[in-house]
Amino acid sequence: MGGHSRSVIGALDGIRDAIRAASHSGGIHYQQLAQGPLEKVLAFNDDDHIVLKNFPGDPAKGDFPYFSSHGTLTDLYGNHLPGSKVETAFPLTVPPDQLNDLLYSWPPEQPQPYDAPPVDGKNTTPPGPSKQFYDFGDGSSIVTVGPSLPKIVRTKGGGAQFWVSSIGVISQGSGKYAGAHGLSSYVGSAFFKKWPATLPQQLPILIAGFDVKVAIFVKLVLKQDQG
């Protein structure tokens, strides 16, 4: 019986490993999440390095500081897409003395009922649009543009968790996505083990650059499927 049990367990382990290998084999297409026969759904991650540039700029002349990032794309399991890359730009169109309110202030609790007004959007106004370029490494790419909102929460031990979220509208594409229309959303995050108390102390960290992980979700219709 002992040998038989071990063989059954071994077979089950083999089935488990085969399923795991198949599910982790890569790919960014998730058609099971599509609504309708023509919608295409993409979900992927990117590993980015973000740098704050042009600080403080000259906002009175429309010359704003901005976050610039570069990285590579992966599937949801961390497998890199060969030849892929991502480039983004996020201008900070708020005065430096308003950055603390933007980054550290959170919306008030929302009143019930949750399926009807009123909605209090205080502290959720994006400081401006950002743009994203996703090159999938297969001759296809998309560019999105839309409002982005950063937030920071201080953590125990003197650190901080940083997030930035965006809603993007596809402005252009290449390869299979040339002429595609649709929307995207992403959330990126970074962790700072030690986060200074004031903006002048934080600036050297932001200017030196930091790593983020970003999850991206896209729903679109290809050009040939549009009416």
PDB file of C-alpha atoms in Angstrom:
ATOM      1  CA  MET A   1       0.000   0.000   0.000  1.00  0.00           C
ATOM      2  CA  GLY A   2       2.829   2.357   0.845  1.00  0.00           C
ATOM      3  CA  GLY A   3       4.348   2.046  -2.620  1.00  0.00           C
ATOM      4  CA  HIS A   4       0.960   2.474  -4.275  1.00  0.00           C
ATOM      5  CA  SER A   5       0.241   5.606  -2.225  1.00  0.00           C
ATOM      6  CA  ARG A   6       3.575   7.084  -3.173  1.00  0.00           C
ATOM      7  CA  SER A   7       2.932   6.407  -6.847  1.00  0.00           C
ATOM      8  CA  VAL A   8      -0.498   8.065  -6.670  1.00  0.00           C
ATOM      9  CA  ILE A   9       0.960  11.073  -4.887  1.00  0.00           C
ATOM     10  CA  GLY A  10       3.717  11.227  -7.464  1.00  0.00           C
ATOM     11  CA  ALA A  11       1.175  11.161 -10.298  1.00  0.00           C
ATOM     12  CA  LEU A  12      -0.868  13.928  -8.684  1.00  0.00           C
ATOM     13  CA  ASP A  13       2.271  16.002  -8.207  1.00  0.00           C
ATOM     14  CA  GLY A  14       3.083  15.523 -11.880  1.00  0.00           C
ATOM     15  CA  ILE A  15      -0.385  16.699 -12.922  1.00  0.00           C
ATOM     16  CA  ARG A  16      -0.068  19.715 -10.632  1.00  0.00           C
ATOM     17  CA  ASP A  17       3.348  20.623 -12.065  1.00  0.00           C
ATOM     18  CA  ALA A  18       2.071  20.245 -15.634  1.00  0.00           C
ATOM     19  CA  ILE A  19      -0.891  22.535 -14.953  1.00  0.00           C
ATOM     20  CA  ARG A  20       1.364  25.056 -13.252  1.00  0.00           C
ATOM     21  CA  ALA A  21       3.851  25.011 -16.123  1.00  0.00           C
ATOM     22  CA  ALA A  22       1.074  25.490 -18.673  1.00  0.00           C
ATOM     23  CA  SER A  23      -0.516  28.350 -16.770  1.00  0.00           C
ATOM     24  CA  HIS A  24       2.857  30.082 -16.314  1.00  0.00           C
ATOM     25  CA  SER A  25       3.956  29.641 -19.909  1.00  0.00           C
ATOM     26  CA  GLY A  26       3.576  33.346 -20.760  1.00  0.00           C
ATOM     27  CA  GLY A  27       1.263  35.406 -22.906  1.00  0.00           C
ATOM     28  CA  ILE A  28      -0.631  38.640 -22.347  1.00  0.00           C
ATOM     29  CA  HIS A  29      -3.957  37.859 -24.041  1.00  0.00           C
ATOM     30  CA  TYR A  30      -6.973  37.159 -21.784  1.00  0.00           C
ATOM     31  CA  GLN A  31      -9.953  36.674 -24.058  1.00  0.00           C
ATOM     32  CA  GLN A  32     -11.955  35.078 -21.260  1.00  0.00           C
ATOM     33  CA  LEU A  33     -12.296  38.642 -19.922  1.00  0.00           C
ATOM     34  CA  ALA A  34     -13.618  40.092 -23.187  1.00  0.00           C
ATOM     35  CA  GLN A  35     -17.169  41.366 -23.556  1.00  0.00           C
ATOM     36  CA  GLY A  36     -18.482  40.723 -27.052  1.00  0.00           C
ATOM     37  CA  PRO A  37     -16.875  38.926 -30.004  1.00  0.00           C
ATOM     38  CA  LEU A  38     -14.547  41.738 -31.158  1.00  0.00           C
ATOM     39  CA  GLU A  39     -12.957  43.063 -27.992  1.00  0.00           C
ATOM     40  CA  LYS A  40      -9.319  42.161 -27.291  1.00  0.00           C
ATOM     41  CA  VAL A  41      -8.013  42.060 -23.717  1.00  0.00           C
ATOM     42  CA  LEU A  42      -4.367  42.457 -22.702  1.00  0.00           C
ATOM     43  CA  ALA A  43      -2.945  42.152 -19.200  1.00  0.00           C
ATOM     44  CA  PHE A  44       0.744  42.465 -18.411  1.00  0.00           C
ATOM     45  CA  ASN A  45       3.308  43.943 -16.044  1.00  0.00           C
ATOM     46  CA  ASP A  46       6.327  46.134 -16.463  1.00  0.00           C
ATOM     47  CA  ASP A  47       9.466  46.656 -14.406  1.00  0.00           C
ATOM     48  CA  ASP A  48      10.225  50.365 -14.512  1.00  0.00           C
ATOM     49  CA  HIS A  49      12.881  52.758 -13.310  1.00  0.00           C
ATOM     50  CA  ILE A  50      11.462  56.234 -12.646  1.00  0.00           C
ATOM     51  CA  VAL A  51      13.447  59.464 -12.421  1.00  0.00           C
ATOM     52  CA  LEU A  52      12.210  62.941 -11.475  1.00  0.00           C
ATOM     53  CA  LYS A  53      13.527  65.401 -14.067  1.00  0.00           C
ATOM     54  CA  ASN A  54      13.497  69.153 -14.616  1.00  0.00           C
ATOM     55  CA  PHE A  55      12.755  70.080 -11.000  1.00  0.00           C
ATOM     56  CA  PRO A  56      11.566  72.733 -10.225  1.00  0.00           C
ATOM     57  CA  GLY A  57      11.130  73.833 -13.851  1.00  0.00           C
ATOM     58  CA  ASP A  58       9.294  77.034 -14.630  1.00  0.00           C
ATOM     59  CA  PRO A  59       5.559  76.296 -14.284  1.00  0.00           C
ATOM     60  CA  ALA A  60       4.647  79.921 -15.119  1.00  0.00           C
ATOM     61  CA  LYS A  61       6.009  79.261 -18.612  1.00  0.00           C
ATOM     62  CA  GLY A  62       4.509  75.779 -18.880  1.00  0.00           C
ATOM     63  CA  ASP A  63       7.855  74.130 -18.097  1.00  0.00           C
ATOM     64  CA  PHE A  64       6.972  71.515 -15.490  1.00  0.00           C
ATOM     65  CA  PRO A  65       9.025  68.946 -13.617  1.00  0.00           C
ATOM     66  CA  TYR A  66       8.123  65.421 -14.690  1.00  0.00           C
ATOM     67  CA  PHE A  67       8.590  61.776 -13.913  1.00  0.00           C
ATOM     68  CA  SER A  68      10.252  59.858 -16.749  1.00  0.00           C
ATOM     69  CA  SER A  69      10.382  56.071 -16.760  1.00  0.00           C
ATOM     70  CA  HIS A  70      11.883  53.282 -18.822  1.00  0.00           C
ATOM     71  CA  GLY A  71      11.513  49.539 -18.476  1.00  0.00           C
ATOM     72  CA  THR A  72      10.594  46.199 -19.999  1.00  0.00           C
ATOM     73  CA  LEU A  73       7.326  44.267 -20.177  1.00  0.00           C
ATOM     74  CA  THR A  74       6.561  40.906 -18.588  1.00  0.00           C
ATOM     75  CA  ASP A  75       3.545  38.644 -18.496  1.00  0.00           C
ATOM     76  CA  LEU A  76       1.646  38.365 -15.224  1.00  0.00           C
ATOM     77  CA  TYR A  77       4.028  35.644 -14.025  1.00  0.00           C
ATOM     78  CA  GLY A  78       7.161  37.734 -14.503  1.00  0.00           C
ATOM     79  CA  ASN A  79       8.313  36.211 -17.790  1.00  0.00           C
ATOM     80  CA  HIS A  80       9.958  38.940 -19.873  1.00  0.00           C
ATOM     81  CA  LEU A  81       8.615  39.669 -23.354  1.00  0.00           C
ATOM     82  CA  PRO A  82      11.709  39.562 -25.618  1.00  0.00           C
ATOM     83  CA  GLY A  83      12.501  42.908 -27.216  1.00  0.00           C
ATOM     84  CA  SER A  84       9.790  44.741 -25.276  1.00  0.00           C
ATOM     85  CA  LYS A  85      10.088  48.149 -23.667  1.00  0.00           C
ATOM     86  CA  VAL A  86       8.001  50.824 -21.983  1.00  0.00           C
ATOM     87  CA  GLU A  87       8.521  54.585 -21.832  1.00  0.00           C
ATOM     88  CA  THR A  88       6.340  57.018 -19.875  1.00  0.00           C
ATOM     89  CA  ALA A  89       6.196  60.719 -19.013  1.00  0.00           C
ATOM     90  CA  PHE A  90       4.149  62.259 -16.182  1.00  0.00           C
ATOM     91  CA  PRO A  91       4.386  66.067 -15.801  1.00  0.00           C
ATOM     92  CA  LEU A  92       3.691  67.436 -12.316  1.00  0.00           C
ATOM     93  CA  THR A  93       1.482  70.399 -13.102  1.00  0.00           C
ATOM     94  CA  VAL A  94       0.953  71.461  -9.483  1.00  0.00           C
ATOM     95  CA  PRO A  95       3.117  73.973  -7.571  1.00  0.00           C
ATOM     96  CA  PRO A  96       5.739  72.350  -5.306  1.00  0.00           C
ATOM     97  CA  ASP A  97       4.037  73.747  -2.213  1.00  0.00           C
ATOM     98  CA  GLN A  98       0.913  71.736  -3.097  1.00  0.00           C
ATOM     99  CA  LEU A  99       2.682  68.398  -3.537  1.00  0.00           C
ATOM    100  CA  ASN A 100       2.143  67.312   0.062  1.00  0.00           C
ATOM    101  CA  ASP A 101      -1.624  67.753  -0.259  1.00  0.00           C
ATOM    102  CA  LEU A 102      -1.587  65.837  -3.539  1.00  0.00           C
ATOM    103  CA  LEU A 103       0.520  62.925  -2.287  1.00  0.00           C
ATOM    104  CA  TYR A 104      -0.539  62.446   1.336  1.00  0.00           C
ATOM    105  CA  SER A 105      -4.200  63.516   1.454  1.00  0.00           C
ATOM    106  CA  TRP A 106      -6.900  60.864   1.104  1.00  0.00           C
ATOM    107  CA  PRO A 107     -10.582  61.159   0.195  1.00  0.00           C
ATOM    108  CA  PRO A 108     -13.216  61.387   2.913  1.00  0.00           C
ATOM    109  CA  GLU A 109     -15.432  58.422   3.751  1.00  0.00           C
ATOM    110  CA  GLN A 110     -18.226  58.165   1.225  1.00  0.00           C
ATOM    111  CA  PRO A 111     -21.863  58.367   2.337  1.00  0.00           C
ATOM    112  CA  GLN A 112     -24.384  55.649   1.671  1.00  0.00           C
ATOM    113  CA  PRO A 113     -26.082  54.613  -0.523  1.00  0.00           C
ATOM    114  CA  TYR A 114     -23.057  53.521  -2.548  1.00  0.00           C
ATOM    115  CA  ASP A 115     -25.054  53.072  -5.753  1.00  0.00           C
ATOM    116  CA  ALA A 116     -26.285  56.698  -5.886  1.00  0.00           C
ATOM    117  CA  PRO A 117     -24.973  60.247  -5.306  1.00  0.00           C
ATOM    118  CA  PRO A 118     -23.562  62.165  -3.598  1.00  0.00           C
ATOM    119  CA  VAL A 119     -19.905  61.442  -4.425  1.00  0.00           C
ATOM    120  CA  ASP A 120     -17.197  63.410  -2.616  1.00  0.00           C
ATOM    121  CA  GLY A 121     -14.087  63.439  -4.832  1.00  0.00           C
ATOM    122  CA  LYS A 122     -11.924  65.590  -2.581  1.00  0.00           C
ATOM    123  CA  ASN A 123      -8.205  64.703  -2.831  1.00  0.00           C
ATOM    124  CA  THR A 124      -8.700  62.560  -5.939  1.00  0.00           C
ATOM    125  CA  THR A 125      -8.145  65.198  -8.649  1.00  0.00           C
ATOM    126  CA  PRO A 126      -5.276  64.171 -10.954  1.00  0.00           C
ATOM    127  CA  PRO A 127      -2.513  66.784 -11.326  1.00  0.00           C
ATOM    128  CA  GLY A 128      -2.458  66.254 -15.081  1.00  0.00           C
ATOM    129  CA  PRO A 129      -2.217  63.697 -17.877  1.00  0.00           C
ATOM    130  CA  SER A 130       0.580  61.239 -18.534  1.00  0.00           C
ATOM    131  CA  LYS A 131       1.514  59.249 -21.623  1.00  0.00           C
ATOM    132  CA  GLN A 132       2.693  55.655 -21.963  1.00  0.00           C
ATOM    133  CA  PHE A 133       4.426  53.826 -24.821  1.00  0.00           C
ATOM    134  CA  TYR A 134       4.228  50.031 -24.733  1.00  0.00           C
ATOM    135  CA  ASP A 135       6.385  48.156 -27.266  1.00  0.00           C
ATOM    136  CA  PHE A 136       5.537  44.445 -27.157  1.00  0.00           C
ATOM    137  CA  GLY A 137       8.697  43.381 -28.965  1.00  0.00           C
ATOM    138  CA  ASP A 138       6.858  41.712 -31.839  1.00  0.00           C
ATOM    139  CA  GLY A 139       6.530  44.728 -34.125  1.00  0.00           C
ATOM    140  CA  SER A 140       3.400  45.960 -32.320  1.00  0.00           C
ATOM    141  CA  SER A 141       2.943  48.811 -29.878  1.00  0.00           C
ATOM    142  CA  ILE A 142       0.335  51.095 -28.341  1.00  0.00           C
ATOM    143  CA  VAL A 143       0.488  54.617 -26.938  1.00  0.00           C
ATOM    144  CA  THR A 144      -1.981  55.770 -24.265  1.00  0.00           C
ATOM    145  CA  VAL A 145      -2.653  59.139 -22.662  1.00  0.00           C
ATOM    146  CA  GLY A 146      -4.830  60.124 -19.724  1.00  0.00           C
ATOM    147  CA  PRO A 147      -5.052  61.359 -16.123  1.00  0.00           C
ATOM    148  CA  SER A 148      -2.706  59.944 -13.493  1.00  0.00           C
ATOM    149  CA  LEU A 149      -2.836  60.220  -9.707  1.00  0.00           C
ATOM    150  CA  PRO A 150       0.056  59.521  -7.292  1.00  0.00           C
ATOM    151  CA  LYS A 151      -0.300  58.763  -3.568  1.00  0.00           C
ATOM    152  CA  ILE A 152       2.096  57.965  -0.721  1.00  0.00           C
ATOM    153  CA  VAL A 153       1.446  56.408   2.678  1.00  0.00           C
ATOM    154  CA  ARG A 154       4.118  56.401   5.355  1.00  0.00           C
ATOM    155  CA  THR A 155       4.827  52.954   6.784  1.00  0.00           C
ATOM    156  CA  LYS A 156       6.076  51.685  10.117  1.00  0.00           C
ATOM    157  CA  GLY A 157       9.837  51.743  10.477  1.00  0.00           C
ATOM    158  CA  GLY A 158      10.207  55.065   8.683  1.00  0.00           C
ATOM    159  CA  GLY A 159       9.481  53.903   5.141  1.00  0.00           C
ATOM    160  CA  ALA A 160       6.833  54.735   2.577  1.00  0.00           C
ATOM    161  CA  GLN A 161       4.677  52.985  -0.016  1.00  0.00           C
ATOM    162  CA  PHE A 162       4.222  54.871  -3.268  1.00  0.00           C
ATOM    163  CA  TRP A 163       1.487  54.283  -5.853  1.00  0.00           C
ATOM    164  CA  VAL A 164       0.530  55.886  -9.127  1.00  0.00           C
ATOM    165  CA  SER A 165      -2.586  54.982 -11.081  1.00  0.00           C
ATOM    166  CA  SER A 166      -3.755  56.041 -14.527  1.00  0.00           C
ATOM    167  CA  ILE A 167      -6.620  55.737 -16.967  1.00  0.00           C
ATOM    168  CA  GLY A 168      -5.340  55.852 -20.540  1.00  0.00           C
ATOM    169  CA  VAL A 169      -6.998  56.310 -23.923  1.00  0.00           C
ATOM    170  CA  ILE A 170      -5.240  54.689 -26.872  1.00  0.00           C
ATOM    171  CA  SER A 171      -3.976  57.489 -29.123  1.00  0.00           C
ATOM    172  CA  GLN A 172      -2.036  55.396 -31.636  1.00  0.00           C
ATOM    173  CA  GLY A 173      -0.524  51.997 -32.271  1.00  0.00           C
ATOM    174  CA  SER A 174       1.664  50.025 -34.637  1.00  0.00           C
ATOM    175  CA  GLY A 175       1.711  46.527 -36.074  1.00  0.00           C
ATOM    176  CA  LYS A 176      -1.393  44.575 -35.139  1.00  0.00           C
ATOM    177  CA  TYR A 177      -2.558  47.521 -33.001  1.00  0.00           C
ATOM    178  CA  ALA A 178      -2.313  50.197 -35.721  1.00  0.00           C
ATOM    179  CA  GLY A 179      -5.629  52.073 -35.704  1.00  0.00           C
ATOM    180  CA  ALA A 180      -6.887  50.284 -32.574  1.00  0.00           C
ATOM    181  CA  HIS A 181      -9.198  52.135 -30.183  1.00  0.00           C
ATOM    182  CA  GLY A 182      -9.729  51.360 -26.528  1.00  0.00           C
ATOM    183  CA  LEU A 183      -8.858  52.134 -22.921  1.00  0.00           C
ATOM    184  CA  SER A 184      -6.190  51.084 -20.457  1.00  0.00           C
ATOM    185  CA  SER A 185      -5.594  51.305 -16.739  1.00  0.00           C
ATOM    186  CA  TYR A 186      -2.531  50.727 -14.634  1.00  0.00           C
ATOM    187  CA  VAL A 187      -1.323  50.809 -11.040  1.00  0.00           C
ATOM    188  CA  GLY A 188       2.372  51.070 -10.240  1.00  0.00           C
ATOM    189  CA  SER A 189       4.022  50.869  -6.848  1.00  0.00           C
ATOM    190  CA  ALA A 190       7.373  51.381  -5.154  1.00  0.00           C
ATOM    191  CA  PHE A 191       8.613  50.908  -1.599  1.00  0.00           C
ATOM    192  CA  PHE A 192      11.074  53.220   0.099  1.00  0.00           C
ATOM    193  CA  LYS A 193      12.708  51.604   3.120  1.00  0.00           C
ATOM    194  CA  LYS A 194      13.576  55.024   4.531  1.00  0.00           C
ATOM    195  CA  TRP A 195      11.520  58.044   3.547  1.00  0.00           C
ATOM    196  CA  PRO A 196      12.562  61.526   4.750  1.00  0.00           C
ATOM    197  CA  ALA A 197      10.111  63.889   6.385  1.00  0.00           C
ATOM    198  CA  THR A 198      10.348  66.884   4.028  1.00  0.00           C
ATOM    199  CA  LEU A 199      10.243  67.459   0.286  1.00  0.00           C
ATOM    200  CA  PRO A 200      13.781  68.944   0.102  1.00  0.00           C
ATOM    201  CA  GLN A 201      15.056  65.725   1.730  1.00  0.00           C
ATOM    202  CA  GLN A 202      12.964  63.539  -0.569  1.00  0.00           C
ATOM    203  CA  LEU A 203      14.054  65.220  -3.820  1.00  0.00           C
ATOM    204  CA  PRO A 204      17.523  63.575  -4.022  1.00  0.00           C
ATOM    205  CA  ILE A 205      15.856  60.136  -3.842  1.00  0.00           C
ATOM    206  CA  LEU A 206      13.366  60.989  -6.585  1.00  0.00           C
ATOM    207  CA  ILE A 207      15.982  62.612  -8.798  1.00  0.00           C
ATOM    208  CA  ALA A 208      18.351  59.638  -8.393  1.00  0.00           C
ATOM    209  CA  GLY A 209      15.519  57.347  -9.485  1.00  0.00           C
ATOM    210  CA  PHE A 210      13.689  54.366  -8.064  1.00  0.00           C
ATOM    211  CA  ASP A 211      12.259  51.049  -9.240  1.00  0.00           C
ATOM    212  CA  VAL A 212       8.537  50.351  -9.610  1.00  0.00           C
ATOM    213  CA  LYS A 213       6.376  47.412 -10.581  1.00  0.00           C
ATOM    214  CA  VAL A 214       3.346  48.224 -12.723  1.00  0.00           C
ATOM    215  CA  ALA A 215       0.285  46.144 -13.622  1.00  0.00           C
ATOM    216  CA  ILE A 216      -1.464  47.150 -16.875  1.00  0.00           C
ATOM    217  CA  PHE A 217      -4.874  46.176 -18.226  1.00  0.00           C
ATOM    218  CA  VAL A 218      -6.030  47.065 -21.758  1.00  0.00           C
ATOM    219  CA  LYS A 219      -9.335  46.539 -23.600  1.00  0.00           C
ATOM    220  CA  LEU A 220      -9.451  47.454 -27.289  1.00  0.00           C
ATOM    221  CA  VAL A 221     -10.992  46.832 -30.703  1.00  0.00           C
ATOM    222  CA  LEU A 222      -8.675  46.347 -33.675  1.00  0.00           C
ATOM    223  CA  LYS A 223      -8.958  48.595 -36.719  1.00  0.00           C
ATOM    224  CA  GLN A 224     -10.334  45.840 -38.962  1.00  0.00           C
ATOM    225  CA  ASP A 225     -13.156  45.212 -36.489  1.00  0.00           C
ATOM    226  CA  GLN A 226     -14.318  48.839 -36.302  1.00  0.00           C
ATOM    227  CA  GLY A 227     -17.389  50.045 -38.208  1.00  0.00           C
TER     228      GLY A 227
END
